């Protein structure tokens, strides 16, 4: 099944992925949610070719091997992180990290 229909699905999947990456970098949750809703993987990582496509419009934002969590962390994207991480990870820690080093 390698006809035009498959190519459209692959193109649409790639477009949704790239839009999710841009969304994660801007803390814009809807494109990330759309990617996840179609079965996109939270652990998918940007490839060199994808970075090359995104970089001209967004210099310095994307790097090969980055995933949606990396992109959301770079932007301080709490809304996107809430979609990507388990709820437990979003709760404040009960441990004061300063106490670990005293």
Short mmCIF file of C-alpha atoms in Angstrom, two decimals:
data_model
loop_
_atom_site.label_atom_id
_atom_site.label_comp_id
_atom_site.label_asym_id
_atom_site.label_seq_id
_atom_site.Cartn_x
_atom_site.Cartn_y
_atom_site.Cartn_z
CA UNK A 1 0.00 0.00 0.00
CA UNK A 2 2.39 2.67 -1.24
CA UNK A 3 0.06 4.85 -3.28
CA UNK A 4 -0.96 8.48 -3.01
CA UNK A 5 -3.24 7.79 -0.04
CA UNK A 6 -0.31 6.47 2.00
CA UNK A 7 1.82 9.45 1.00
CA UNK A 8 -0.94 11.83 2.13
CA UNK A 9 -1.20 10.08 5.49
CA UNK A 10 2.58 10.24 5.90
CA UNK A 11 2.63 13.91 4.86
CA UNK A 12 -0.25 14.73 7.20
CA UNK A 13 1.46 12.84 10.02
CA UNK A 14 4.70 14.70 9.41
CA UNK A 15 2.88 18.02 9.31
CA UNK A 16 1.05 17.30 12.58
CA UNK A 17 4.38 16.34 14.18
CA UNK A 18 6.11 19.53 13.01
CA UNK A 19 3.18 21.65 14.17
CA UNK A 20 3.35 19.91 17.56
CA UNK A 21 7.05 20.77 17.80
CA UNK A 22 6.34 24.42 17.04
CA UNK A 23 3.47 24.35 19.54
CA UNK A 24 5.65 22.85 22.26
CA UNK A 25 8.29 25.50 21.66
CA UNK A 26 5.65 28.22 22.13
CA UNK A 27 3.68 26.60 24.99
CA UNK A 28 0.75 26.25 22.57
CA UNK A 29 -1.07 23.11 23.71
CA UNK A 30 -3.65 22.52 20.90
CA UNK A 31 -1.13 21.36 18.23
CA UNK A 32 0.52 19.08 20.78
CA UNK A 33 -2.87 17.67 21.81
CA UNK A 34 -3.74 17.10 18.12
CA UNK A 35 -0.51 15.14 17.63
CA UNK A 36 -1.20 13.00 20.70
CA UNK A 37 -4.86 12.49 19.71
CA UNK A 38 -3.82 10.88 16.40
CA UNK A 39 -1.54 8.46 18.24
CA UNK A 40 1.68 10.46 18.13
CA UNK A 41 4.41 9.32 20.49
CA UNK A 42 5.47 11.53 23.38
CA UNK A 43 8.99 10.16 22.93
CA UNK A 44 9.38 10.91 19.22
CA UNK A 45 12.55 12.88 18.55
CA UNK A 46 13.35 15.45 15.88
CA UNK A 47 15.48 14.22 13.00
CA UNK A 48 18.14 16.26 11.20
CA UNK A 49 15.89 16.79 8.16
CA UNK A 50 13.01 18.01 10.31
CA UNK A 51 15.29 20.44 12.14
CA UNK A 52 16.47 21.73 8.74
CA UNK A 53 12.84 22.39 7.74
CA UNK A 54 11.96 24.17 10.99
CA UNK A 55 15.15 26.16 11.59
CA UNK A 56 14.84 28.86 8.90
CA UNK A 57 11.63 30.19 10.45
CA UNK A 58 12.72 29.45 14.03
CA UNK A 59 16.53 29.80 14.27
CA UNK A 60 18.13 28.29 17.34
CA UNK A 61 14.95 26.73 18.69
CA UNK A 62 15.11 23.17 17.37
CA UNK A 63 17.88 20.59 17.59
CA UNK A 64 18.22 17.05 16.38
CA UNK A 65 17.17 14.54 19.02
CA UNK A 66 14.88 16.94 20.91
CA UNK A 67 11.43 15.71 21.85
CA UNK A 68 8.28 17.60 22.83
CA UNK A 69 9.23 17.65 26.51
CA UNK A 70 12.64 19.16 25.68
CA UNK A 71 10.98 21.84 23.57
CA UNK A 72 8.39 22.63 26.22
CA UNK A 73 11.07 22.87 28.92
CA UNK A 74 13.07 25.32 26.79
CA UNK A 75 10.05 27.60 26.56
CA UNK A 76 8.88 27.14 30.15
CA UNK A 77 5.75 25.58 28.69
CA UNK A 78 3.67 24.51 31.67
CA UNK A 79 0.52 23.96 29.59
CA UNK A 80 2.32 21.64 27.18
CA UNK A 81 4.19 19.86 29.96
CA UNK A 82 0.86 19.15 31.65
CA UNK A 83 -0.17 17.23 28.51
CA UNK A 84 3.08 15.32 28.22
CA UNK A 85 4.02 14.44 31.78
CA UNK A 86 2.16 12.36 34.37
CA UNK A 87 0.15 14.42 36.85
CA UNK A 88 2.54 13.45 39.66
CA UNK A 89 5.40 15.16 37.85
CA UNK A 90 3.52 18.44 37.76
CA UNK A 91 2.88 18.64 41.51
CA UNK A 92 5.32 20.63 43.63
CA UNK A 93 7.84 18.48 45.42
CA UNK A 94 7.47 17.95 49.14
CA UNK A 95 11.26 17.91 49.45
CA UNK A 96 13.26 21.10 49.79
CA UNK A 97 16.23 20.38 47.54
CA UNK A 98 18.40 22.66 49.68
CA UNK A 99 18.03 20.16 52.55
CA UNK A 100 19.65 17.46 50.44
CA UNK A 101 22.93 19.37 50.33
CA UNK A 102 23.15 20.68 53.91
#
